[in-house]
Amino acid sequence: MIRPFFRLLTIFLVLLAALPAAAGVAIEHWTTAAGARVQFVASRGLPMLDIQVDFAAGSMFDPAGKSGLAALTHALLDLGAGSRDETAIAEELADIGAQLGGGVDTDRASVSLRTLSAPDKQAAAIDILRTALAQPRFEAAILEREKTRTIAGLKEAMTRPDSIAGKAFWAALYPDHPYGRQATPESVATLSRDDLAAFHARHYTAANASITLVGDLSRGEAEQIAEQIAASLPPGAAIPLPPAPAVGAGGTTAIAHPATQAHIHLGLPAIERGNPDFFPLLVGNYTLGGGGFVSRLMQEVREKRGYAYSVYSYFMPLKQAGPFQIGLQTKRSQAGEAIGLVLETLDRFLADGPSEAELAAAKANLSGSFPLRLDSNRKILDNVAVIGFYGLPFDYLDRYQERVKAVTAAEVKAAFARHVQPQALRIVTVAAD
Amino acid sequence: MRIRLQLLIALLGPWLLGAALANPYETTLDNGLRIIVKEDRRAPTAVQMVWYRIGGMDETDGSSGVAHVLEHMMFKGTPSVGPGEFSKRVAAAGGRDNAFTSRDYTAYFQQIPKEKLAEMMQLEADRMRHLNVDPKEFAQEIKVVMEERRMRTDDNPHAKLFEQMNAVAFMAHPYRRPIIGWMSDLEAMTAADARAWYDAWYVPNNAYVVISGDVDHNEVFALAKKYYGPLASRPLPQRRITAEPLQEGPRHITVKAPAELPMLVMGYKAPVLRDIDKDSDPYALQMLAAILDGHDAARFNKKLVREDKVALSAGVDYDTTARGPGMFYLSGTPSAGKTVADLEAALRAEIARVRQEGVSDAELKRAKAQLLASEVYKLDSVFGQAMEIGQIEAVGLSYRLLDRMREKLQAVSAAEVQAVAGKYFNDDTLTIGVLDPQPLDSKPHRPTLPTRH
């Protein structure tokens, strides 16, 4: 019975070393022999391991006319790979209590694995992960089935006001950039096995991979696992990006729909990951519409007038300039008044910037809440995977609070002036009277 | 006690031992408020949750939604904390706060850096007995709630189907009313209704506080005594919950709404846990749910979606715990070229297959392995641990019996799973709901709501 107590003792020592109260997390990083980037955070408190592998394989890389290819390629990774069919993969994962997940956005295709760290279970889970990444079968019958399901889902989404509004917003902001292209029933119908295989061969490579590990591992074990994963991938080459999106002219798109509420989005392309204006925009946006109940938009739209349940604004930095977005839903008959109120609130913020009290409140929350961003393995994984994939500095988390605190009101105003021009705002409404 | 501990160690590994011995800790204040503390020192954060034993099912006809409206009003100030000030103080502390209302309970929480816990306890104690329900604030907030209803239910065909299905499956029991409230009840509600609700139910003897994270339980108990201790208890009104009479025949409901795809929901009346030791069927039903829909190659997805392609998706929903009566839901969307009737036949055939042929040992073992692993994964979230304690307590069961529940689940046999498939899935207690998709004609289906001037 000595072992458990000894083990608990080491857990606490490791935790003290790894998680000082005010700083970030200790990220170890290296590159595998095959060229994949690796980030590792040891967290020995629980007998579990999270791995996420991110590839530059998001929807921005869909070839013209083949929108939906990135998402479908990702969806088929674990539906038959290597010697296992789709049933064997799902059953073997369940047998060891492991969970394989992930997703695709504009930039990234992510595959994540959560497993117990007991050696037999962990090894079996990682074997399935490696096979799914490197040897997906893309079986014809399964491809047809998943195309059918995807097309049905797209048609359903085309009836929902929130989906319609979201897609129209991106299309309006990025008319000449892949960020604005959407999968359609027609584009998905054209996708072939060859398309998937070619996309996979080009994008799911070591050069394009960022591997993040968080959990009950030593550095040596993490190195070994990362080598195994990377070695099973083809070396590949970095994928060139399309020309940066341009900010176009402003304007309004109004889409009719029978819903009781209008869905409203306003915005424009703003900043890419790593942009030096990120912290002034983050701090400023807290006051405008990022700070939940204490934001100006929430005060004006919800608290004072009861126009909406939810109203928000945010910057979404991406590989290339991602959107600044304001969103809300309101009774369709008052959509015009609500939009007027949002624009007035935005204009006043652009003109005056945050008050000293607002700036102090924004900094207090954003820096004070920092520990909440990192208080589970899952959250650490999410943050470190972003740092790895986008090539942010490895002291990003360590310096986060200090950089928030350093922002001045003048910097906020100048940064908003550079990235949010009211005359360039695109407004999209669905179901507004 | 010794046997249980050994089983736990065998199942979950030695690293849990320290945690299993004493944690969580509990005390009860003189005013009846219980404080439950789950220490977890992995990160310098904490969560406070205040749970009130009052939810949608305690409402009466004509005032549906008042539990949820009061939840909104709880952020509107007290004599010492102005309107909107609560959220401002939480934000200033680097915290995040919100609240949720269910049929069974209403709960409020703050996630904070650990050193801010005392301030959060002071704030929650203040609004437990000193809320202002200002008619002006109420007049704004009720509009917000109506927008919430439009967003969550009126414009969401699946939510609308579930709302109307519940109203048919339960004829008498208050579970028939939606938590968000019927629109006409929201329109008629006044600040006095919200005030009366607060006065009747928001007392320390109708609440418990769950705190988890990097805290010392003795310090938390002392803070609780300081802040919550002075609040007076008061006898609670009598709860008169109408029992649902026995259902004696199948019920059908169709909802027409703008959508592309139909949806089928089949809800069977099913038992929930009342006695963790003596009950057995809810455990077997939970294992049945896992075998039907617990992973990508579980029976529904494997057979109905992947092999037969009768469904685009198919799933199971069953909660083993609730204050009121339980339901076991089967649901799905038929594939193109298949009808709702085809899908219904396929779902029924899957239940019949369990009834006639049982389940394999491998399937059962797999479901249990997933459950065991999820117990470990659950510990990654401080918030999740507090939720688990709060939810089991909300239905009148003790968090101290969570381990016993896990043991009972691990002990379910294949024969028991087969038996519940035979026992509960008969048409006499079945309610079928169908979403009948309508084309979008882009015109409003109904006039916008009249304003109440």
PDB file of N, CA and C in Angstrom, chain A residues 5 8, chain B residues 1 4-5 8-9 14-27 35-41 211 215-218 221 385 389 398-401 403:
ATOM      1  N   PHE A   5       0.434   6.062  -2.069  1.00  0.00           N
ATOM      2  CA  PHE A   5       0.742   7.309  -1.383  1.00  0.00           C
ATOM      3  C   PHE A   5       1.962   7.975  -1.985  1.00  0.00           C
ATOM      4  N   LEU A   8       0.766   9.650  -5.023  1.00  0.00           N
ATOM      5  CA  LEU A   8       0.048  10.898  -4.771  1.00  0.00           C
ATOM      6  C   LEU A   8       1.023  12.036  -4.474  1.00  0.00           C
TER       7      LEU A   8
ATOM      8  N   MET B   1     -18.390  -1.601   3.725  1.00  0.00           N
ATOM      9  CA  MET B   1     -17.537  -0.446   3.440  1.00  0.00           C
ATOM     10  C   MET B   1     -16.204  -0.887   2.855  1.00  0.00           C
ATOM     11  N   ARG B   4     -16.576  -2.259  -0.669  1.00  0.00           N
ATOM     12  CA  ARG B   4     -16.798  -1.215  -1.659  1.00  0.00           C
ATOM     13  C   ARG B   4     -15.505  -0.525  -2.033  1.00  0.00           C
ATOM     14  N   LEU B   5     -14.707  -0.252  -1.051  1.00  0.00           N
ATOM     15  CA  LEU B   5     -13.456   0.433  -1.313  1.00  0.00           C
ATOM     16  C   LEU B   5     -12.553  -0.429  -2.183  1.00  0.00           C
ATOM     17  N   LEU B   8     -13.661  -0.406  -5.711  1.00  0.00           N
ATOM     18  CA  LEU B   8     -13.328   0.866  -6.338  1.00  0.00           C
ATOM     19  C   LEU B   8     -11.866   0.889  -6.768  1.00  0.00           C
ATOM     20  N   ILE B   9     -11.018   0.389  -5.889  1.00  0.00           N
ATOM     21  CA  ILE B   9      -9.593   0.377  -6.216  1.00  0.00           C
ATOM     22  C   ILE B   9      -9.341  -0.539  -7.407  1.00  0.00           C
ATOM     23  N   PRO B  14      -5.339   2.640  -8.054  1.00  0.00           N
ATOM     24  CA  PRO B  14      -4.942   3.094  -6.711  1.00  0.00           C
ATOM     25  C   PRO B  14      -4.904   4.603  -6.562  1.00  0.00           C
ATOM     26  N   TRP B  15      -4.768   5.348  -7.639  1.00  0.00           N
ATOM     27  CA  TRP B  15      -4.617   6.794  -7.535  1.00  0.00           C
ATOM     28  C   TRP B  15      -5.853   7.473  -6.982  1.00  0.00           C
ATOM     29  N   LEU B  16      -6.990   6.759  -7.008  1.00  0.00           N
ATOM     30  CA  LEU B  16      -8.214   7.371  -6.495  1.00  0.00           C
ATOM     31  C   LEU B  16      -8.338   7.231  -4.992  1.00  0.00           C
ATOM     32  N   LEU B  17      -7.483   6.389  -4.409  1.00  0.00           N
ATOM     33  CA  LEU B  17      -7.665   6.025  -3.009  1.00  0.00           C
ATOM     34  C   LEU B  17      -7.765   7.242  -2.100  1.00  0.00           C
ATOM     35  N   GLY B  18      -6.797   8.137  -2.213  1.00  0.00           N
ATOM     36  CA  GLY B  18      -6.785   9.317  -1.351  1.00  0.00           C
ATOM     37  C   GLY B  18      -8.069  10.104  -1.483  1.00  0.00           C
ATOM     38  N   ALA B  19      -8.533  10.236  -2.704  1.00  0.00           N
ATOM     39  CA  ALA B  19      -9.737  11.017  -2.949  1.00  0.00           C
ATOM     40  C   ALA B  19     -10.971  10.312  -2.400  1.00  0.00           C
ATOM     41  N   ALA B  20     -10.971   8.980  -2.454  1.00  0.00           N
ATOM     42  CA  ALA B  20     -12.174   8.233  -2.103  1.00  0.00           C
ATOM     43  C   ALA B  20     -12.425   8.212  -0.603  1.00  0.00           C
ATOM     44  N   LEU B  21     -11.390   8.396   0.204  1.00  0.00           N
ATOM     45  CA  LEU B  21     -11.547   8.179   1.636  1.00  0.00           C
ATOM     46  C   LEU B  21     -12.469   9.201   2.304  1.00  0.00           C
ATOM     47  N   ALA B  22     -12.247  10.480   2.077  1.00  0.00           N
ATOM     48  CA  ALA B  22     -13.024  11.483   2.824  1.00  0.00           C
ATOM     49  C   ALA B  22     -13.757  12.461   1.921  1.00  0.00           C
ATOM     50  N   ASN B  23     -13.205  12.769   0.814  1.00  0.00           N
ATOM     51  CA  ASN B  23     -13.721  13.755  -0.122  1.00  0.00           C
ATOM     52  C   ASN B  23     -14.966  13.204  -0.809  1.00  0.00           C
ATOM     53  N   PRO B  24     -16.043  13.930  -1.000  1.00  0.00           N
ATOM     54  CA  PRO B  24     -16.347  15.287  -0.560  1.00  0.00           C
ATOM     55  C   PRO B  24     -16.639  15.382   0.946  1.00  0.00           C
ATOM     56  N   TYR B  25     -16.621  16.614   1.432  1.00  0.00           N
ATOM     57  CA  TYR B  25     -16.911  16.914   2.829  1.00  0.00           C
ATOM     58  C   TYR B  25     -18.244  17.657   2.908  1.00  0.00           C
ATOM     59  N   GLU B  26     -18.889  17.545   4.051  1.00  0.00           N
ATOM     60  CA  GLU B  26     -20.211  18.148   4.128  1.00  0.00           C
ATOM     61  C   GLU B  26     -20.502  18.685   5.524  1.00  0.00           C
ATOM     62  N   THR B  27     -21.251  19.786   5.581  1.00  0.00           N
ATOM     63  CA  THR B  27     -21.763  20.269   6.863  1.00  0.00           C
ATOM     64  C   THR B  27     -23.146  20.868   6.630  1.00  0.00           C
ATOM     65  N   ILE B  35     -23.796  22.390   2.980  1.00  0.00           N
ATOM     66  CA  ILE B  35     -22.610  22.810   2.234  1.00  0.00           C
ATOM     67  C   ILE B  35     -21.827  21.546   1.892  1.00  0.00           C
ATOM     68  N   ILE B  36     -21.601  21.291   0.629  1.00  0.00           N
ATOM     69  CA  ILE B  36     -20.859  20.107   0.198  1.00  0.00           C
ATOM     70  C   ILE B  36     -19.605  20.583  -0.541  1.00  0.00           C
ATOM     71  N   VAL B  37     -18.454  20.104  -0.096  1.00  0.00           N
ATOM     72  CA  VAL B  37     -17.185  20.573  -0.657  1.00  0.00           C
ATOM     73  C   VAL B  37     -16.417  19.400  -1.255  1.00  0.00           C
ATOM     74  N   LYS B  38     -16.082  19.511  -2.529  1.00  0.00           N
ATOM     75  CA  LYS B  38     -15.229  18.502  -3.182  1.00  0.00           C
ATOM     76  C   LYS B  38     -13.888  19.148  -3.475  1.00  0.00           C
ATOM     77  N   GLU B  39     -12.881  18.746  -2.720  1.00  0.00           N
ATOM     78  CA  GLU B  39     -11.558  19.324  -2.924  1.00  0.00           C
ATOM     79  C   GLU B  39     -10.911  18.714  -4.164  1.00  0.00           C
ATOM     80  N   ASP B  40     -10.332  19.575  -4.982  1.00  0.00           N
ATOM     81  CA  ASP B  40      -9.573  19.124  -6.145  1.00  0.00           C
ATOM     82  C   ASP B  40      -8.508  20.169  -6.390  1.00  0.00           C
ATOM     83  N   ARG B  41      -7.261  19.805  -6.065  1.00  0.00           N
ATOM     84  CA  ARG B  41      -6.182  20.799  -6.025  1.00  0.00           C
ATOM     85  C   ARG B  41      -5.382  20.883  -7.316  1.00  0.00           C
ATOM     86  N   ILE B 211     -19.382  23.289  -3.600  1.00  0.00           N
ATOM     87  CA  ILE B 211     -18.160  24.012  -3.958  1.00  0.00           C
ATOM     88  C   ILE B 211     -17.080  22.989  -4.275  1.00  0.00           C
ATOM     89  N   VAL B 215      -9.715  24.283  -2.775  1.00  0.00           N
ATOM     90  CA  VAL B 215     -10.186  24.906  -1.537  1.00  0.00           C
ATOM     91  C   VAL B 215      -9.967  23.950  -0.365  1.00  0.00           C
ATOM     92  N   ASP B 216      -9.930  24.505   0.840  1.00  0.00           N
ATOM     93  CA  ASP B 216      -9.859  23.692   2.050  1.00  0.00           C
ATOM     94  C   ASP B 216     -11.258  23.652   2.665  1.00  0.00           C
ATOM     95  N   HIS B 217     -11.779  22.459   2.895  1.00  0.00           N
ATOM     96  CA  HIS B 217     -13.184  22.362   3.299  1.00  0.00           C
ATOM     97  C   HIS B 217     -13.459  23.067   4.631  1.00  0.00           C
ATOM     98  N   ASN B 218     -12.491  23.030   5.545  1.00  0.00           N
ATOM     99  CA  ASN B 218     -12.742  23.696   6.829  1.00  0.00           C
ATOM    100  C   ASN B 218     -12.863  25.210   6.664  1.00  0.00           C
ATOM    101  N   PHE B 221     -16.258  25.859   5.156  1.00  0.00           N
ATOM    102  CA  PHE B 221     -17.330  25.742   6.162  1.00  0.00           C
ATOM    103  C   PHE B 221     -17.404  27.018   7.007  1.00  0.00           C
ATOM    104  N   GLN B 385     -17.542  17.932 -11.782  1.00  0.00           N
ATOM    105  CA  GLN B 385     -17.663  17.222 -10.504  1.00  0.00           C
ATOM    106  C   GLN B 385     -18.725  17.873  -9.619  1.00  0.00           C
ATOM    107  N   ILE B 389     -22.554  16.164  -8.324  1.00  0.00           N
ATOM    108  CA  ILE B 389     -23.066  16.172  -6.948  1.00  0.00           C
ATOM    109  C   ILE B 389     -24.397  16.919  -6.893  1.00  0.00           C
ATOM    110  N   SER B 398     -28.518  10.844  -2.527  1.00  0.00           N
ATOM    111  CA  SER B 398     -27.297  11.387  -1.932  1.00  0.00           C
ATOM    112  C   SER B 398     -26.082  11.160  -2.812  1.00  0.00           C
ATOM    113  N   TYR B 399     -25.231  12.188  -2.888  1.00  0.00           N
ATOM    114  CA  TYR B 399     -23.973  12.024  -3.635  1.00  0.00           C
ATOM    115  C   TYR B 399     -23.101  10.934  -3.013  1.00  0.00           C
ATOM    116  N   ARG B 400     -23.350  10.647  -1.728  1.00  0.00           N
ATOM    117  CA  ARG B 400     -22.557   9.591  -1.080  1.00  0.00           C
ATOM    118  C   ARG B 400     -22.801   8.226  -1.714  1.00  0.00           C
ATOM    119  N   LEU B 401     -23.909   8.128  -2.457  1.00  0.00           N
ATOM    120  CA  LEU B 401     -24.241   6.845  -3.070  1.00  0.00           C
ATOM    121  C   LEU B 401     -23.826   6.768  -4.540  1.00  0.00           C
ATOM    122  N   ASP B 403     -20.904   6.197  -5.757  1.00  0.00           N
ATOM    123  CA  ASP B 403     -20.063   5.018  -5.959  1.00  0.00           C
ATOM    124  C   ASP B 403     -20.900   3.745  -5.995  1.00  0.00           C
TER     125      ASP B 403
END
